CSV table of C-alpha atoms (C1' of nucleotides) in Angstrom, one decimal:
chain,number,residue,atom,x,y,z
A,198,MET,CA,17.8,-42.5,22.3
A,199,ALA,CA,18.6,-38.9,23.9
A,200,LYS,CA,19.0,-37.2,20.5
A,201,GLU,CA,15.3,-38.3,19.7
A,202,THR,CA,13.9,-36.6,22.6
A,203,ALA,CA,16.2,-33.8,22.1
A,204,SER,CA,15.3,-33.3,18.9
A,205,ALA,CA,11.8,-33.5,19.7
A,206,SER,CA,12.1,-31.3,22.1
A,207,THR,CA,13.8,-29.3,20.6
A,208,GLU,CA,10.8,-29.2,17.0
A,209,LEU,CA,8.5,-28.9,19.5
A,210,LYS,CA,10.0,-25.5,20.9
A,211,ILE,CA,10.6,-24.6,17.7
A,212,LYS,CA,6.5,-25.4,16.7
A,213,GLN,CA,5.5,-23.3,19.9
A,214,ALA,CA,7.8,-20.4,19.0
A,215,ALA,CA,6.7,-20.4,15.3
A,216,ARG,CA,3.3,-20.3,16.3
A,217,LYS,CA,3.6,-16.7,19.0
A,218,ILE,CA,5.6,-15.5,16.2
A,219,PHE,CA,3.5,-16.0,13.2
A,220,MET,CA,0.2,-15.3,15.2
A,221,GLN,CA,1.7,-12.0,15.8
A,222,LYS,CA,3.2,-10.6,13.2
A,223,GLY,CA,1.1,-12.6,10.0
A,224,TYR,CA,3.1,-15.0,7.9
A,225,ALA,CA,4.9,-12.6,5.8
A,226,ALA,CA,5.8,-10.1,8.1
A,227,ALA,CA,7.4,-12.8,10.5
A,228,ARG,CA,11.2,-13.2,10.7
A,229,THR,CA,12.7,-16.8,11.1
A,230,ARG,CA,15.4,-14.8,13.0
A,231,ASP,CA,12.9,-14.1,15.3
A,232,ILE,CA,11.3,-17.8,15.4
A,233,ALA,CA,14.5,-19.1,16.4
A,234,GLU,CA,15.7,-16.5,18.7
A,235,ALA,CA,11.9,-17.1,20.6
A,236,ALA,CA,12.9,-20.8,20.2
A,237,GLY,CA,16.1,-20.5,22.2
A,238,ILE,CA,17.6,-22.0,18.7
A,239,ASN,CA,19.4,-21.1,15.8
A,240,LEU,CA,18.5,-20.3,12.5
A,241,ALA,CA,20.1,-22.9,10.5
A,242,LEU,CA,18.2,-25.2,12.9
A,243,LEU,CA,15.0,-24.0,12.1
A,244,ASN,CA,15.9,-25.0,8.1
A,245,TYR,CA,16.9,-28.5,9.2
A,246,TYR,CA,13.9,-29.6,11.1
A,247,PHE,CA,11.3,-27.7,8.6
A,248,ARG,CA,13.4,-27.6,5.4
A,249,SER,CA,11.6,-23.5,4.6
A,250,LYS,CA,9.6,-20.7,6.2
A,251,GLU,CA,6.9,-21.9,4.3
A,252,LYS,CA,6.3,-25.4,5.4
A,253,LEU,CA,6.8,-24.7,8.8
A,254,PHE,CA,3.9,-22.4,8.3
A,255,ASP,CA,1.5,-25.0,6.7
A,256,ILE,CA,1.8,-27.0,9.5
A,257,ILE,CA,1.5,-24.4,12.3
A,258,MET,CA,-1.7,-23.3,9.7
A,259,LEU,CA,-3.1,-26.7,9.4
A,260,GLU,CA,-3.0,-27.4,13.2
A,261,ASN,CA,-4.5,-24.0,14.4
A,262,LEU,CA,-7.4,-25.4,12.0
A,263,GLN,CA,-7.8,-28.5,13.5
A,264,GLN,CA,-7.8,-26.9,16.4
A,265,PHE,CA,-10.6,-25.1,15.9
A,266,ILE,CA,-12.5,-27.5,14.3
A,267,GLU,CA,-11.8,-30.1,16.9
A,268,GLY,CA,-14.1,-31.0,19.1
A,269,ILE,CA,-16.6,-28.9,17.1
A,270,LYS,CA,-17.0,-32.0,14.9
A,271,GLU,CA,-18.3,-34.5,18.0
A,272,ILE,CA,-20.4,-31.8,19.0
A,273,LEU,CA,-22.5,-31.0,16.2
A,274,ASN,CA,-23.0,-34.4,15.2
A,275,ASN,CA,-24.0,-35.7,18.9
A,276,ARG,CA,-27.4,-37.0,18.6
A,277,GLN,CA,-28.2,-36.7,22.5
A,278,THR,CA,-28.2,-32.9,22.6
A,279,SER,CA,-30.7,-30.5,22.0
A,280,LEU,CA,-30.4,-27.7,19.5
A,281,GLU,CA,-30.1,-25.1,23.1
A,282,GLN,CA,-27.6,-27.5,24.3
A,283,LYS,CA,-25.4,-27.9,21.3
A,284,THR,CA,-25.7,-24.0,20.9
A,285,GLU,CA,-24.3,-23.4,24.6
A,286,THR,CA,-21.3,-26.2,24.2
A,287,ILE,CA,-19.8,-24.4,21.0
A,288,VAL,CA,-20.2,-20.7,22.5
A,289,THR,CA,-18.8,-22.0,25.9
A,290,ASN,CA,-15.8,-23.9,24.2
A,291,TYR,CA,-14.9,-21.3,21.7
A,292,ILE,CA,-14.7,-18.2,24.5
A,293,ASN,CA,-12.6,-20.9,26.3
A,294,LEU,CA,-10.2,-21.4,23.9
A,295,LEU,CA,-10.4,-17.5,22.0
A,296,THR,CA,-9.9,-16.4,25.7
A,297,GLN,CA,-6.4,-18.4,25.7
A,298,GLN,CA,-5.6,-17.4,22.0
A,299,PRO,CA,-7.1,-14.4,21.2
A,300,ASP,CA,-5.2,-13.7,17.6
A,301,LEU,CA,-6.5,-17.6,16.4
A,302,PRO,CA,-9.0,-16.3,14.6
A,303,LEU,CA,-7.6,-12.9,13.2
A,304,PHE,CA,-4.6,-14.8,12.2
A,305,VAL,CA,-6.8,-17.8,10.3
A,306,LEU,CA,-8.5,-15.5,8.8
A,307,HIS,CA,-6.6,-13.1,7.4
A,308,GLU,CA,-4.1,-15.8,6.4
A,309,LEU,CA,-6.9,-17.8,4.7
A,310,ARG,CA,-7.6,-14.6,2.5
A,311,THR,CA,-3.8,-13.7,1.4
A,312,HIS,CA,-2.0,-17.1,1.0
A,313,PRO,CA,-2.3,-17.8,-2.2
A,314,LYS,CA,-2.5,-21.9,-1.1
A,315,GLU,CA,-5.4,-23.6,-1.0
A,316,ILE,CA,-6.0,-23.9,2.7
A,317,ILE,CA,-9.5,-23.7,2.7
A,318,SER,CA,-10.1,-27.3,0.9
A,319,LYS,CA,-8.5,-28.4,4.3
A,320,ILE,CA,-11.2,-26.7,6.1
A,321,ASP,CA,-14.1,-28.7,5.1
A,322,ARG,CA,-12.9,-30.8,2.2
A,323,ASP,CA,-15.8,-33.5,2.9
A,324,LYS,CA,-18.7,-30.6,4.4
A,325,PHE,CA,-19.4,-32.1,7.8
A,326,ILE,CA,-21.1,-29.6,9.2
A,327,HIS,CA,-23.3,-29.2,6.0
A,328,ARG,CA,-24.3,-32.5,6.8
A,329,SER,CA,-23.7,-32.7,10.1
A,330,TYR,CA,-26.7,-33.7,12.6
A,331,PHE,CA,-26.9,-30.1,13.8
A,332,MET,CA,-28.3,-28.3,10.9
A,333,GLN,CA,-30.5,-31.1,10.2
A,334,GLN,CA,-31.9,-30.1,13.7
A,335,ILE,CA,-32.4,-26.4,12.5
A,336,LYS,CA,-34.1,-27.5,9.7
A,337,ASP,CA,-35.7,-29.5,11.8
A,338,ALA,CA,-36.6,-26.9,14.2
A,339,ALA,CA,-38.0,-24.4,11.6
A,340,LYS,CA,-40.1,-26.6,10.2
A,341,GLU,CA,-41.8,-27.2,13.7
A,342,ARG,CA,-42.5,-23.8,14.5
A,343,LYS,CA,-45.5,-21.4,13.2
A,344,ALA,CA,-42.7,-19.0,13.0
A,345,ALA,CA,-41.2,-18.0,9.7
A,346,SER,CA,-38.4,-20.6,9.0
A,347,ILE,CA,-34.9,-19.3,9.8
A,348,ASN,CA,-32.0,-20.1,6.6
A,349,PRO,CA,-29.7,-22.2,8.3
A,350,LEU,CA,-26.8,-20.2,7.3
A,351,HIS,CA,-28.0,-17.4,9.1
A,352,PHE,CA,-28.5,-19.2,12.2
A,353,LEU,CA,-24.8,-20.5,12.3
A,354,MET,CA,-23.7,-17.2,11.5
A,355,ASN,CA,-25.3,-16.0,13.9
A,356,ILE,CA,-24.0,-18.3,17.0
A,357,ILE,CA,-20.2,-17.3,15.1
A,358,SER,CA,-20.2,-13.6,14.6
A,359,LEU,CA,-21.6,-13.3,18.3
A,360,THR,CA,-18.7,-15.5,19.8
A,361,ILE,CA,-15.7,-14.2,17.8
A,362,PHE,CA,-16.1,-11.2,16.3
A,363,PRO,CA,-15.5,-9.5,19.6
A,364,PHE,CA,-12.3,-11.1,19.7
A,365,VAL,CA,-11.4,-10.0,16.7
A,366,ALA,CA,-12.5,-6.5,17.7
A,367,SER,CA,-11.3,-6.8,20.5
A,368,PRO,CA,-8.5,-3.7,20.4
A,369,ILE,CA,-11.5,-1.3,19.1
A,370,ILE,CA,-13.6,-2.7,21.4
A,371,GLN,CA,-11.4,-2.2,24.5
A,372,ASN,CA,-10.8,1.3,23.0
A,373,ILE,CA,-14.5,2.4,22.8
A,374,GLY,CA,-15.2,0.7,26.6
A,375,GLY,CA,-12.2,1.6,27.9
A,376,LEU,CA,-11.7,-1.7,29.1
A,377,ASN,CA,-8.5,-3.6,30.5
A,378,GLN,CA,-7.5,-7.4,29.3
A,379,GLN,CA,-9.5,-8.5,32.6
A,380,ASP,CA,-12.5,-6.4,32.4
A,381,PHE,CA,-12.6,-8.0,28.4
A,382,ASN,CA,-12.6,-11.7,29.6
A,383,ALA,CA,-14.9,-10.7,32.1
A,384,LEU,CA,-17.8,-9.2,29.6
A,385,MET,CA,-16.6,-12.6,27.1
A,386,GLU,CA,-17.7,-14.9,30.4
A,387,GLU,CA,-20.6,-12.8,30.9
A,388,ARG,CA,-21.6,-13.6,26.9
A,389,LYS,CA,-21.5,-17.6,27.7
A,390,LYS,CA,-24.7,-17.2,28.7
A,391,LEU,CA,-26.0,-14.8,27.1
A,392,ILE,CA,-25.7,-15.4,23.4
A,393,PRO,CA,-27.3,-19.0,23.8
A,394,LYS,CA,-30.4,-17.2,25.4
A,395,TRP,CA,-30.2,-14.4,22.7
A,396,ILE,CA,-29.9,-17.2,19.9
A,397,LYS,CA,-33.3,-18.6,21.6
A,398,ALA,CA,-35.0,-15.2,21.4
A,399,ILE,CA,-34.0,-14.7,17.9
A,400,MET,CA,-35.6,-18.3,16.9
A,401,GLN,CA,-38.5,-17.9,18.8
A,402,LYS,CA,-39.4,-14.4,17.1
A,403,LYS,CA,-41.7,-14.6,13.8
B,116,MET,CA,-1.9,23.5,-15.0
B,117,ALA,CA,-1.7,20.5,-17.5
B,118,LYS,CA,0.9,19.0,-15.1
B,119,GLU,CA,-0.8,19.6,-12.4
B,120,THR,CA,-4.0,17.5,-14.2
B,121,ALA,CA,-1.7,14.5,-14.2
B,122,SER,CA,-0.1,14.6,-11.4
B,123,ALA,CA,-3.3,14.5,-9.5
B,124,SER,CA,-4.6,12.1,-11.6
B,125,THR,CA,-1.6,10.0,-10.7
B,126,GLU,CA,-1.3,10.5,-7.8
B,127,LEU,CA,-5.1,9.1,-7.6
B,128,LYS,CA,-4.1,6.1,-9.7
B,129,ILE,CA,-1.4,5.1,-7.2
B,130,LYS,CA,-3.4,5.5,-4.2
B,131,GLN,CA,-6.6,3.6,-5.8
B,132,ALA,CA,-4.0,0.6,-7.2
B,133,ALA,CA,-2.2,0.7,-3.1
B,134,ARG,CA,-5.6,0.3,-1.7
B,135,LYS,CA,-6.3,-2.6,-3.4
B,136,ILE,CA,-3.2,-4.5,-3.0
B,137,PHE,CA,-2.7,-3.4,-0.1
B,138,MET,CA,-6.1,-5.3,1.0
B,139,GLN,CA,-5.5,-8.1,-1.4
B,140,LYS,CA,-2.3,-8.8,0.5
B,141,GLY,CA,-2.0,-6.5,3.8
B,142,TYR,CA,0.9,-4.5,4.2
B,143,ALA,CA,3.6,-6.6,4.9
B,144,ALA,CA,3.5,-9.2,1.7
B,145,ALA,CA,2.2,-6.0,-0.8
B,146,ARG,CA,5.2,-5.3,-3.0
B,147,THR,CA,5.7,-1.4,-3.9
B,148,ARG,CA,6.6,-2.5,-7.0
B,149,ASP,CA,3.1,-4.8,-8.0
B,150,ILE,CA,1.1,-1.1,-6.8
B,151,ALA,CA,3.2,0.5,-9.5
B,152,GLU,CA,2.7,-2.0,-12.2
B,153,ALA,CA,-0.8,-1.5,-11.2
B,154,ALA,CA,-1.3,2.1,-11.3
B,155,GLY,CA,-0.2,1.6,-14.6
B,156,ILE,CA,3.5,3.7,-13.7
B,157,ASN,CA,6.8,3.0,-12.5
B,158,LEU,CA,8.2,1.9,-9.0
B,159,ALA,CA,10.3,5.0,-8.8
B,160,LEU,CA,7.6,7.5,-9.4
B,161,LEU,CA,5.8,5.7,-6.4
B,162,ASN,CA,8.4,7.2,-4.6
B,163,TYR,CA,8.7,10.5,-5.8
B,164,TYR,CA,5.2,11.2,-4.7
B,165,PHE,CA,4.9,9.2,-1.6
B,166,ARG,CA,8.8,8.7,-0.5
B,167,SER,CA,8.4,5.4,1.1
B,168,LYS,CA,5.5,2.5,1.3
B,169,GLU,CA,5.2,3.0,4.6
B,170,LYS,CA,3.9,7.0,4.3
B,171,LEU,CA,1.7,5.2,1.9
B,172,PHE,CA,0.4,3.5,3.7
B,173,ASP,CA,-0.6,5.3,6.3
B,174,ILE,CA,-2.5,7.2,3.9
B,175,ILE,CA,-4.5,4.4,2.6
B,176,MET,CA,-4.8,3.2,6.1
B,177,LEU,CA,-6.3,7.0,7.4
B,178,GLU,CA,-8.8,6.9,4.6
B,179,ASN,CA,-9.8,3.6,5.6
B,180,LEU,CA,-10.5,4.4,8.9
B,181,GLN,CA,-12.4,7.8,8.0
B,182,GLN,CA,-14.9,5.7,5.6
B,183,PHE,CA,-15.7,3.5,8.2
B,184,ILE,CA,-15.9,5.8,10.7
B,185,GLU,CA,-17.8,8.4,8.2
B,186,GLY,CA,-21.4,8.8,8.2
B,187,ILE,CA,-21.9,6.5,11.6
B,188,LYS,CA,-20.9,9.7,13.9
B,189,GLU,CA,-24.1,11.3,12.5
B,190,ILE,CA,-25.9,8.6,12.6
B,191,LEU,CA,-25.2,7.5,16.3
B,192,ASN,CA,-25.8,11.5,17.9
B,193,ASN,CA,-29.3,12.1,15.7
B,194,ARG,CA,-31.9,13.0,18.1
B,195,GLN,CA,-34.7,12.5,15.7
B,196,THR,CA,-34.3,8.9,15.3
B,197,SER,CA,-35.1,6.1,17.5
B,198,LEU,CA,-33.1,3.6,18.4
B,199,GLU,CA,-34.2,0.6,16.1
B,200,GLN,CA,-33.8,3.1,13.3
B,201,LYS,CA,-30.1,3.8,14.3
B,202,THR,CA,-29.8,-0.1,14.3
B,203,GLU,CA,-31.3,-0.5,11.1
B,204,THR,CA,-29.6,2.6,9.1
B,205,ILE,CA,-26.1,1.4,10.4
B,206,VAL,CA,-26.6,-2.1,9.3
B,207,THR,CA,-27.6,-1.3,5.9
B,208,ASN,CA,-24.9,1.1,5.8
B,209,TYR,CA,-22.3,-1.0,6.5
B,210,ILE,CA,-23.3,-3.9,4.1
B,211,ASN,CA,-23.9,-1.9,1.0
B,212,LEU,CA,-20.3,-0.3,1.9
B,213,LEU,CA,-18.5,-4.3,2.4
B,214,THR,CA,-20.5,-5.4,-0.4
B,215,GLN,CA,-18.8,-3.1,-2.1
B,216,GLN,CA,-15.5,-3.5,-0.3
B,217,PRO,CA,-15.4,-7.2,1.1
B,218,ASP,CA,-11.6,-7.3,2.2
B,219,LEU,CA,-11.9,-3.9,4.1
B,220,PRO,CA,-12.6,-4.9,7.8
B,221,LEU,CA,-10.5,-8.1,7.5
B,222,PHE,CA,-7.2,-5.2,6.7
B,223,VAL,CA,-8.3,-3.1,9.2
B,224,LEU,CA,-8.0,-5.5,12.1
B,225,HIS,CA,-5.1,-7.2,10.8
B,226,GLU,CA,-3.1,-4.3,10.6
B,227,LEU,CA,-4.4,-2.9,13.2
B,228,ARG,CA,-3.3,-5.9,15.6
B,229,THR,CA,-0.1,-6.2,13.8
B,230,HIS,CA,1.2,-2.6,12.4
B,231,PRO,CA,3.3,-1.2,15.3
B,232,LYS,CA,1.9,2.2,14.9
B,233,GLU,CA,-0.3,3.5,17.0
B,234,ILE,CA,-3.0,4.0,14.4
B,235,ILE,CA,-5.9,2.8,17.0
B,236,SER,CA,-5.7,6.1,18.5
B,237,LYS,CA,-6.8,8.2,15.1
B,238,ILE,CA,-10.3,5.5,15.1
B,239,ASP,CA,-11.6,7.5,18.2
B,240,ARG,CA,-9.3,9.7,20.1
B,241,ASP,CA,-12.5,11.5,20.8
B,242,LYS,CA,-14.5,8.4,22.3
B,243,PHE,CA,-17.4,9.7,20.0
B,244,ILE,CA,-19.0,6.5,20.4
B,245,HIS,CA,-18.6,6.4,23.7
B,246,ARG,CA,-20.3,9.4,24.8
B,247,SER,CA,-22.8,9.5,21.8
B,248,TYR,CA,-26.4,10.1,22.1
B,249,PHE,CA,-26.8,6.7,20.7
B,250,MET,CA,-25.2,5.3,24.0
B,251,GLN,CA,-27.2,7.1,26.0
B,252,GLN,CA,-30.7,5.8,24.4
B,253,ILE,CA,-29.4,2.2,25.1
B,254,LYS,CA,-29.1,3.1,28.3
B,255,ASP,CA,-32.4,4.9,28.7
B,256,ALA,CA,-34.1,1.8,27.0
B,257,ALA,CA,-32.8,-0.6,29.5
B,258,LYS,CA,-33.8,1.9,32.3
B,259,GLU,CA,-36.9,1.8,30.8
B,260,ARG,CA,-37.9,-1.8,30.3
B,261,LYS,CA,-38.7,-4.3,33.3
B,262,ALA,CA,-36.5,-6.9,31.6
B,263,ALA,CA,-32.7,-7.1,32.8
B,264,SER,CA,-31.0,-4.2,31.3
B,265,ILE,CA,-28.3,-4.8,29.0
B,266,ASN,CA,-24.8,-3.5,28.7
B,267,PRO,CA,-24.5,-1.1,26.2
B,268,LEU,CA,-21.5,-2.6,25.2
B,269,HIS,CA,-22.9,-6.2,24.8
B,270,PHE,CA,-25.7,-4.4,22.4
B,271,LEU,CA,-23.3,-2.8,20.6
B,272,MET,CA,-21.1,-5.8,19.9
B,273,ASN,CA,-24.0,-7.8,18.9
B,274,ILE,CA,-24.9,-5.1,16.2
B,275,ILE,CA,-21.4,-5.2,14.6
B,276,SER,CA,-20.5,-8.5,15.2
B,277,LEU,CA,-23.6,-9.9,13.0
B,278,THR,CA,-23.1,-7.2,10.6
B,279,ILE,CA,-19.9,-7.1,10.0
B,280,PHE,CA,-18.5,-11.1,11.2
B,281,PRO,CA,-19.9,-12.6,8.0
B,282,PHE,CA,-17.4,-10.8,5.5
B,283,VAL,CA,-14.5,-11.3,8.2
B,284,ALA,CA,-15.4,-14.8,7.1
B,285,SER,CA,-17.0,-15.0,4.0
B,286,PRO,CA,-14.8,-17.7,2.4
B,287,ILE,CA,-15.0,-20.3,5.2
B,288,ILE,CA,-19.2,-19.4,4.8
B,289,GLN,CA,-19.0,-19.5,1.2
B,290,ASN,CA,-17.4,-22.7,1.7
B,291,ILE,CA,-19.8,-24.9,3.9
B,292,GLY,CA,-23.2,-23.2,2.5
B,293,GLY,CA,-21.4,-23.8,-1.2
B,294,LEU,CA,-22.9,-20.4,-1.8
B,295,ASN,CA,-20.7,-18.1,-5.4
B,296,GLN,CA,-20.1,-14.4,-4.9
B,297,GLN,CA,-23.8,-13.1,-6.1
B,298,ASP,CA,-25.7,-16.3,-3.3
B,299,PHE,CA,-23.6,-14.8,-0.3
B,300,ASN,CA,-24.6,-11.1,-1.2
B,301,ALA,CA,-28.0,-12.0,-1.4
B,302,LEU,CA,-27.9,-13.6,1.8
B,303,MET,CA,-26.3,-10.5,2.8
B,304,GLU,CA,-29.0,-8.0,1.3
B,305,GLU,CA,-31.5,-10.5,3.8
B,306,ARG,CA,-29.6,-9.7,6.9
B,307,LYS,CA,-30.5,-6.0,6.2
B,308,LYS,CA,-34.1,-6.4,7.7
B,309,LEU,CA,-33.3,-9.6,9.4
B,310,ILE,CA,-30.6,-8.3,11.9
B,311,PRO,CA,-32.2,-4.9,13.1
B,312,LYS,CA,-35.9,-7.8,14.2
B,313,TRP,CA,-33.2,-10.1,15.9
B,314,ILE,CA,-31.6,-7.0,17.8
B,315,LYS,CA,-34.9,-5.8,18.6
B,316,ALA,CA,-36.0,-9.5,20.0
B,317,ILE,CA,-33.0,-10.0,21.7
B,318,MET,CA,-33.5,-6.4,23.7
B,319,GLN,CA,-36.8,-7.8,24.9
B,320,LYS,CA,-35.9,-11.0,26.1
B,321,LYS,CA,-35.9,-11.2,29.8
C,272,DG,C1',21.8,-32.0,15.9
C,273,DT,C1',23.4,-27.9,16.8
C,274,DC,C1',26.2,-24.2,15.8
C,275,DT,C1',29.1,-20.1,12.7
C,276,DA,C1',29.7,-18.2,8.5
C,277,DT,C1',28.3,-17.2,3.6
C,278,DA,C1',25.7,-17.1,-0.4
C,279,DT,C1',21.6,-16.0,-3.0
C,280,DA,C1',17.8,-13.3,-3.9
C,281,DC,C1',14.1,-9.8,-3.2
C,282,DG,C1',12.2,-5.7,-2.4
C,283,DG,C1',12.4,-1.0,-1.0
C,284,DA,C1',14.3,3.0,-2.3
C,285,DT,C1',17.8,6.8,-5.1
C,286,DA,C1',20.9,8.5,-8.9
C,287,DG,C1',20.5,10.7,-12.6
C,288,DA,C1',19.0,11.0,-17.6
C,289,DC,C1',14.8,12.8,-20.7
D,174,DG,C1',6.8,14.4,-14.1
D,175,DT,C1',8.4,10.4,-15.7
D,176,DC,C1',11.8,6.7,-16.8
D,177,DT,C1',15.4,3.0,-16.7
D,178,DA,C1',19.4,1.5,-14.2
D,179,DT,C1',21.2,0.7,-9.9
D,180,DC,C1',22.0,0.5,-5.5
D,181,DC,C1',21.8,-1.5,-0.5
D,182,DG,C1',19.3,-3.9,2.8
D,183,DT,C1',17.3,-7.4,5.0
D,184,DA,C1',15.5,-12.0,5.1
D,185,DT,C1',15.7,-17.1,3.7
D,186,DA,C1',17.7,-20.9,2.9
D,187,DT,C1',22.6,-23.8,2.9
D,188,DA,C1',27.8,-25.6,3.2
D,189,DG,C1',30.3,-26.5,6.6
D,190,DA,C1',32.7,-27.2,10.6
D,191,DC,C1',32.3,-29.2,15.2
DNA sequence: GTCTATATACGGATAGAC
DNA sequence: GTCTATCCGTATATAGAC
């Protein structure tokens, strides 16, 4: 019992350390020694728990992806909320998440592209975004307006681009704007209100 | 003379191969052996020309950054063109560039974050964007309108987010939308006209 | 479960012949 | 300039003691 508790907590420590190191360095540059050290345990123990660097990575990656998708699924399929409300919720949720973990999107996107494995199939294997009520709402909104209809993919790309990209490019943005971390976070806080407004303006434009 | 010609062409072949492999795998995962093979030469020769993997990388990276910035400097400081024209030119130029080299932004952004070197200082060491005529035009436009003034940084973030992020996230976008490479490129082609329109709509919104 | 010590593999870099 | 053969550091993974 005491062993199991220790075991669980050790496993968790390793995973937390792994998440940190993997996100900082990327998979290839991350060293299992560093992960072990950051977890306050020995290298051999890491392999005892997770068998290999690759296996450990797969677990972290999967959890990250789930975290990314977690929540958004319900938001997109909520039949009670308007398109505007969904947009606002998505933007707010992601900005909150990424303010805590700014390295998350770049890490996921980079490993998704470079890693030979088919992690991508796990992202959206049931195509839930494509079939979501959200997508239906976009199509309907386009039909109902006299304005030229907007491709739902453009709409979706716009929301996530405006929300996520500033975090991905934050080193450059902070450099250009002469911003420290706090300034940058304040800017992102502003965007919680601004992006939904902008999206609305884009939709109304002919 | 014949030697020098061969030398120059070999050096170029190595650089082209290096650019390709580095962009595909990232710095850490890229193997000099693979670069040599892709260049059709031997590993020893690579070190003969570039001394080390690190040195070769620095050269490739610097060239990529210059490519990224190349052109945009003149565009931003052109005193003859309007804000709308500049926006359209920037969007078109980047979409053209990234359609040819879709891995470029993710590679640059990832290495910028993970590589211990201070590459970033080279990006904008003279703060040319911040001091550009373009930035002045944004500030002026904000003043002249009755609409609430927009932070120039938000304006800039919006343009590059809407333009670049779709390429960064293209695997996910193609997965969600069920698009092949041609479909995706067609979508980006559409955005050349759409993004400037959207930016205009955003600006006019109170 | 956790450690120390070690086997093994891989990748960057060099020596030296041509 | 270009090659083959090889060295050597580093990083993953395992053996085996506690």
